[in-house]
Structures are given as C-alpha cells and as structure tokens.
Coordinates of N, CA and C in Angstrom, one line a residue:
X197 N -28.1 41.4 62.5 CA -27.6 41.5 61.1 C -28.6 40.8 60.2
X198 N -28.9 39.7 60.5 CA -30.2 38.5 59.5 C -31.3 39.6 59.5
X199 N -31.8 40.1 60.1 CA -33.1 41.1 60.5 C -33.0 42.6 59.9
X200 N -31.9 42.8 59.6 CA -31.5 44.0 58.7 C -31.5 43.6 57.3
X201 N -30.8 42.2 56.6 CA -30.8 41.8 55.5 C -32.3 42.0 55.0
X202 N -32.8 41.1 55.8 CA -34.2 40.8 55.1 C -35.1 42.2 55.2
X203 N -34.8 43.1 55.8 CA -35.4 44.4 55.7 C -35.1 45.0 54.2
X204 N -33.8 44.8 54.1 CA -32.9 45.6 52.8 C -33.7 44.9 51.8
X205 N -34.0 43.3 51.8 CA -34.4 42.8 50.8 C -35.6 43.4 50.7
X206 N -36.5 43.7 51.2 CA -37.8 43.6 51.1 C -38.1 45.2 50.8
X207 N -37.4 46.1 50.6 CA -37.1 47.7 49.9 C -37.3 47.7 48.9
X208 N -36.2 47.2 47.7 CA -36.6 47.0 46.6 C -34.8 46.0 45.6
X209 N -34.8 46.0 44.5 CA -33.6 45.8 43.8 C -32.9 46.0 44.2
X210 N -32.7 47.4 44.5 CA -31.6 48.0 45.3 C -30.7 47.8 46.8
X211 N -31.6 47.4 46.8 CA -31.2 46.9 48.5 C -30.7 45.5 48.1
X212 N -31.3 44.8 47.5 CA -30.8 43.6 47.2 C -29.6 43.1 47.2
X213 N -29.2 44.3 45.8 CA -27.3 44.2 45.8 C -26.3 44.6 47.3
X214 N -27.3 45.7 48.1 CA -26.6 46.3 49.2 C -26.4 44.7 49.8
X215 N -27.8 44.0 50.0 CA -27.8 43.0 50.9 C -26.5 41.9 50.6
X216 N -26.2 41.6 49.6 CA -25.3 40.8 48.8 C -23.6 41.2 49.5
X217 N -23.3 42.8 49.4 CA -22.3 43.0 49.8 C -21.9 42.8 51.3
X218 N -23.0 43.2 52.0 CA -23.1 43.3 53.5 C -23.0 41.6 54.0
X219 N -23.3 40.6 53.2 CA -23.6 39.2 53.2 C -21.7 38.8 53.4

C-alpha cells in the first residue's frame, strides 16, 4: 500500500488527492 501511495504521489496533483483518500 506505502509503495502505491508514493507512486500516486509522484503522477501528478491528481494523484495526490487520490493519495489522501486511500490514506
């Protein structure tokens, strides 16, 4: 799951917020 966040982060803004919810 840690290894997918910081993938999402590193996409763009977008992912960011995803990352936030999935958190």
């Amino acid at each position: 799951m840690e290894v997918y966040g910081q993938c999402t982060f590193s996409e763009d803004s977008v992912s960011q917020s995803m990352l936030e919810i999935h958190f």
